[in-house]
Coordinates of C-alpha atoms and ligand atoms in Angstrom, one line a residue:
X1 CA 86.9 105.1 102.1
X2 CA 85.9 102.0 99.9
X3 CA 88.4 99.1 99.7
X4 CA 88.5 96.1 97.7
X5 CA 86.0 94.3 100.3
X6 CA 83.5 97.1 100.3
X7 CA 83.3 97.1 96.3
X8 CA 83.0 93.3 96.6
X9 CA 80.0 93.6 98.9
X10 CA 78.5 96.2 96.7
X11 CA 78.8 94.1 93.6
X12 CA 77.2 91.1 95.4
X13 CA 74.2 93.3 96.3
X14 CA 73.8 94.9 93.0
X15 CA 74.4 91.4 91.3
X16 CA 71.8 89.9 93.7
X17 CA 69.3 92.6 92.7
X18 CA 69.5 92.9 89.2
X19 CA 71.2 90.1 87.6
X20 CA 69.1 88.1 85.1
X21 CA 66.5 90.6 85.4
X22 CA 65.3 92.8 82.9
X23 CA 65.6 96.6 83.4
X24 CA 62.2 98.5 83.6
X25 CA 63.8 101.7 84.7
X26 CA 66.7 103.7 83.6
X27 CA 67.5 107.1 84.6
X28 CA 71.1 108.6 84.2
X29 CA 71.2 112.1 86.1
X30 CA 74.9 112.8 84.4
X31 CA 74.6 115.3 81.3
X32 CA 76.7 112.7 79.0
X33 CA 74.2 109.9 79.5
X34 CA 71.1 111.9 80.0
X35 CA 69.4 110.4 76.9
X36 CA 70.7 106.8 77.3
X37 CA 68.0 104.3 78.0
X38 CA 68.7 101.0 79.0
X39 CA 65.1 99.7 79.7
X40 CA 64.1 96.5 78.1
X41 CA 67.6 95.1 78.4
X42 CA 68.8 92.3 81.0
X43 CA 71.6 92.7 83.3
X44 CA 73.9 89.8 82.9
X45 CA 76.4 90.3 86.0
X46 CA 77.9 92.6 88.4
X47 CA 81.6 91.9 88.9
X48 CA 84.1 94.0 91.0
X49 CA 87.5 94.6 89.4
X50 CA 90.0 95.9 92.1
X51 CA 87.9 99.0 93.4
X52 CA 85.7 99.5 90.3
X53 CA 82.2 97.7 89.3
X54 CA 81.5 96.4 86.0
X55 CA 77.6 96.0 85.6
X56 CA 77.2 94.1 82.2
X57 CA 74.1 94.8 80.3
X58 CA 72.6 92.8 77.3
X59 CA 73.4 94.1 74.1
X60 CA 77.2 94.4 74.7
X61 CA 77.2 97.4 77.2
X62 CA 79.1 97.7 80.6
X63 CA 78.2 100.5 83.2
X64 CA 81.7 101.1 84.7
X65 CA 81.5 102.9 88.0
X66 CA 83.9 103.7 90.8
X67 CA 83.1 104.8 94.6
X68 CA 86.2 106.8 95.3
X69 CA 86.0 108.2 98.5
X70 CA 82.3 108.4 99.4
X71 CA 80.2 107.1 96.5
X72 CA 77.7 104.3 97.1
X73 CA 75.2 101.9 95.3
X74 CA 72.2 101.0 97.3
X75 CA 69.5 98.6 96.4
X76 CA 65.6 99.3 97.5
X77 CA 62.8 97.1 97.6
X78 CA 59.4 98.5 96.0
X79 CA 57.8 100.9 98.4
X80 CA 60.8 101.2 100.4
X81 CA 62.1 104.9 101.3
X82 CA 65.6 105.5 99.5
X83 CA 68.4 106.3 102.2
X84 CA 71.7 106.9 100.5
X85 CA 71.4 110.7 100.4
X86 CA 69.9 113.6 99.0
X87 CA 68.2 113.3 95.5
X88 CA 70.6 115.7 94.2
X89 CA 73.6 113.2 94.7
X90 CA 72.0 110.6 92.7
X91 CA 73.9 109.7 89.4
X92 CA 71.8 106.9 88.1
X93 CA 68.8 104.7 88.7
X94 CA 68.7 101.1 87.5
X95 CA 65.4 99.5 88.4
X96 CA 63.6 95.9 87.9
X97 CA 60.4 94.9 88.7
X98 CA 60.7 94.5 92.1
X99 CA 64.1 96.2 92.9
X100 CA 66.0 99.4 92.3
X101 CA 69.5 100.3 92.4
X102 CA 70.5 103.7 93.2
X103 CA 74.1 105.1 92.4
X104 CA 74.8 108.1 94.8
X105 CA 77.9 110.5 94.3
X106 CA 79.6 108.2 91.8
X107 CA 82.8 110.3 90.7
X108 CA 83.1 107.7 87.8
X109 CA 80.1 106.5 85.7
X110 CA 80.6 105.6 82.1
X111 CA 78.9 103.6 79.7
X112 CA 81.2 101.4 77.7
X113 CA 81.1 98.6 75.0
X114 CA 82.0 95.4 77.1
X115 CA 84.6 94.7 74.6
X116 CA 86.4 98.1 75.7
X117 CA 86.2 97.1 79.4
X118 CA 90.0 97.0 79.5
X119 CA 90.0 100.8 78.6
X120 CA 88.7 101.4 82.2
X121 CA 90.2 98.5 84.3
X122 CA 93.1 97.4 82.0
X123 CA 95.8 99.3 84.2
X124 CA 95.1 97.3 87.2
X125 CA 97.4 94.9 88.6
X126 CA 96.4 91.6 89.7
X127 CA 92.7 91.8 91.8
X128 CA 93.4 90.4 95.6
X129 CA 89.5 89.4 95.1
X130 CA 89.5 88.4 91.3
X131 CA 90.0 85.2 89.4
X132 CA 92.8 87.0 87.8
X133 CA 94.8 86.9 91.4
X134 CA 98.3 86.3 90.5
X135 CA 100.6 86.7 93.9
X136 CA 104.0 86.5 91.9
X137 CA 103.0 89.3 89.5
X138 CA 101.7 91.4 92.3
X139 CA 105.0 91.0 94.4
X140 CA 107.0 91.8 91.1
X141 CA 104.8 94.8 90.5
X142 CA 105.3 95.9 93.9
X143 CA 109.2 95.7 93.5
X144 CA 109.6 97.3 90.0
X145 CA 110.4 100.7 92.1
X146 CA 112.6 99.5 94.9
X147 CA 112.8 103.1 96.4
X148 CA 109.2 103.7 96.6
X149 CA 107.7 103.4 100.1
X150 CA 105.7 100.3 100.8
X151 CA 102.7 102.3 101.7
X152 CA 102.2 104.3 98.5
X153 CA 103.3 101.3 96.2
X154 CA 100.5 99.0 98.1
X155 CA 98.0 102.0 97.3
X156 CA 99.2 102.0 93.7
X157 CA 96.3 99.8 92.0
X158 CA 98.6 99.0 89.0
X159 CA 100.8 97.1 91.3
X160 CA 98.0 95.1 92.7
X161 CA 94.2 95.9 92.9
X162 CA 91.9 96.0 96.2
X163 CA 94.1 97.8 98.9
X164 CA 92.9 100.9 100.2
X165 CA 94.4 103.2 103.2
X166 CA 92.9 101.1 106.0
X167 CA 94.7 97.8 105.0
X168 CA 97.7 99.6 103.8
X169 CA 98.1 100.6 107.5
X170 CA 97.2 97.0 108.8
X171 CA 99.4 95.2 106.5
X172 CA 102.5 97.1 107.3
X173 CA 101.9 96.4 111.3
X174 CA 101.3 92.6 110.4
X175 CA 104.6 92.7 108.4
X176 CA 106.3 94.5 111.3
X177 CA 107.7 97.2 108.9
X178 CA 106.7 100.8 108.7
X179 CA 104.8 102.2 105.6
X180 CA 107.7 104.7 104.8
X181 CA 110.1 101.5 104.4
X182 CA 111.4 101.6 100.7
X183 CA 109.9 98.5 99.2
X184 CA 113.5 97.2 98.2
X185 CA 114.3 97.0 101.7
X186 CA 111.5 94.7 102.7
X187 CA 113.0 91.3 104.2
X188 CA 112.7 88.4 102.0
X189 CA 110.6 86.3 104.2
X190 CA 107.9 89.3 104.6
X191 CA 108.0 90.1 100.8
X192 CA 107.2 86.5 100.2
X193 CA 104.3 86.4 102.9
X194 CA 103.0 90.0 101.8
X195 CA 100.5 88.9 98.8
X196 CA 98.9 86.0 100.8
X197 CA 98.6 87.9 103.7
X198 CA 96.8 90.9 101.9
X199 CA 94.4 88.5 100.1
X200 CA 93.7 86.5 103.4
X201 CA 92.9 90.0 105.0
X202 CA 90.4 91.0 102.0
X203 CA 88.8 87.5 102.0
X204 CA 88.1 87.5 105.5
X205 CA 86.6 90.6 105.5
X206 CA 84.4 90.7 102.3
X207 CA 81.2 89.4 103.6
X208 CA 81.7 91.4 106.9
X209 CA 80.1 94.7 107.6
X210 CA 83.0 96.0 109.9
X211 CA 86.7 95.6 108.9
X212 CA 88.7 93.1 111.3
X213 CA 92.3 92.3 111.3
X214 CA 93.3 91.5 114.6
X215 CA 91.3 88.1 115.7
X216 CA 91.1 90.1 119.2
X217 CA 87.9 90.6 121.0
X218 CA 86.9 94.0 121.3
X219 CA 89.7 95.5 118.9
X220 CA 89.1 95.4 115.0
X221 CA 92.3 96.9 114.1
X222 CA 95.6 97.2 115.3
X223 CA 96.7 100.6 114.3
X224 CA 94.5 102.2 111.9
X225 CA 92.4 105.1 113.7
X226 CA 94.0 104.2 116.9
X227 CA 96.6 107.2 117.6
X228 CA 97.4 107.9 120.1
X229 CA 96.1 105.0 121.9
X230 CA 98.6 102.3 123.1
X231 CA 99.5 99.6 120.6
X232 CA 97.6 96.3 121.0
X233 CA 100.8 94.3 121.0
X234 CA 103.3 96.6 122.8
X235 CA 101.8 99.4 124.6
X236 CA 103.4 102.0 122.8
X237 CA 101.4 105.0 121.8
X238 CA 100.2 104.5 118.0
X239 CA 101.4 107.4 115.7
X240 CA 99.8 109.3 113.1
X241 CA 101.3 111.0 110.1
X242 CA 100.3 111.9 106.6
X243 CA 101.7 109.9 103.8
X244 CA 101.5 110.6 100.0
X245 CA 103.0 112.4 97.0
X246 CA 102.2 115.7 98.1
X247 CA 99.0 115.8 95.9
X248 CA 96.8 112.9 98.0
X249 CA 98.1 112.7 101.6
X250 CA 96.6 109.5 103.6
X251 CA 96.4 109.6 107.4
X252 CA 98.9 106.6 108.2
X253 CA 99.0 105.0 111.4
X254 CA 102.0 102.9 112.9
X255 CA 103.5 101.4 115.9
X256 CA 107.0 103.0 116.3
X257 CA 108.4 99.9 118.4
X258 CA 106.3 97.0 116.4
X259 CA 107.5 98.3 113.1
X260 CA 111.0 99.0 111.6
X261 CA 112.0 101.5 109.2
X262 CA 111.7 105.0 108.5
X263 CA 109.0 107.3 109.6
X264 CA 108.2 111.1 109.9
X265 CA 110.0 112.6 113.0
X266 CA 108.4 115.3 114.8
X267 CA 110.8 117.8 112.9
X268 CA 108.9 117.2 109.9
X269 CA 111.2 115.0 108.1
X270 CA 111.4 111.4 107.4
X271 CA 114.6 109.2 107.9
X272 CA 114.7 109.3 104.3
X273 CA 114.9 112.8 104.2
X274 CA 111.7 113.7 102.6
X275 CA 110.0 117.0 103.9
X276 CA 106.6 115.9 105.9
X277 CA 103.8 117.8 107.2
X278 CA 104.0 118.1 111.0
X279 CA 101.7 115.3 112.8
Ligands
ZN301 ZN1 103.7 98.1 119.3

């Protein structure tokens, strides 16, 4: 699942391939834009905004895309074999004289006026990798609903933009609290540390192909994907349960010893009393 760092890397790749160059190929494979033609226009820049990508095109246009679960932008040199998936999964092709950018499986793809970008991304909170980053505002947003679980609040891009499920789990481990802890019960020192820690994690990983949060040789992540193996810090078996609002459950990993706070019990209930799925 793409997180802010993955989207940042995609934006860098696209920007390097397209920015400052004129489009010689424009091929939309979605009905809504089947007749749109961007050839002859220059690409101005490609900017990540949280987990959204904004490709600005000469003439006041922005191509807005979002990768969601498995979308991808690939860049190919002339003559190179395309490798992003079968042709029917291609949603858009943008080409210059020597590079072709191909958008695969993009669940969100819309052509907007650049002046209307806020309609697409205006709901986002401060962007962890963006020029608008504002740690105080991010923390204030997170605390707006003190009863909400920390894990869900971290994933809500309206609070702060860029955290996906992997960083949600790793951040909660680093903060020493479970993802089910109500935001309002986060100790003050850890709440104060949270925005800076989240930013450091994303920044440290934005140029890496593999996400790392541990600094330990041979181990990239503390808890995510590690159940039921032993916790790297205390040796207790890492736990796994779903977290979500019922419509969107996310596999969530934690160490019951290193992380304080409520968590789903084998009986199917959290300490907070909400019905949970069995793990
Ligand atoms: Zn532990």
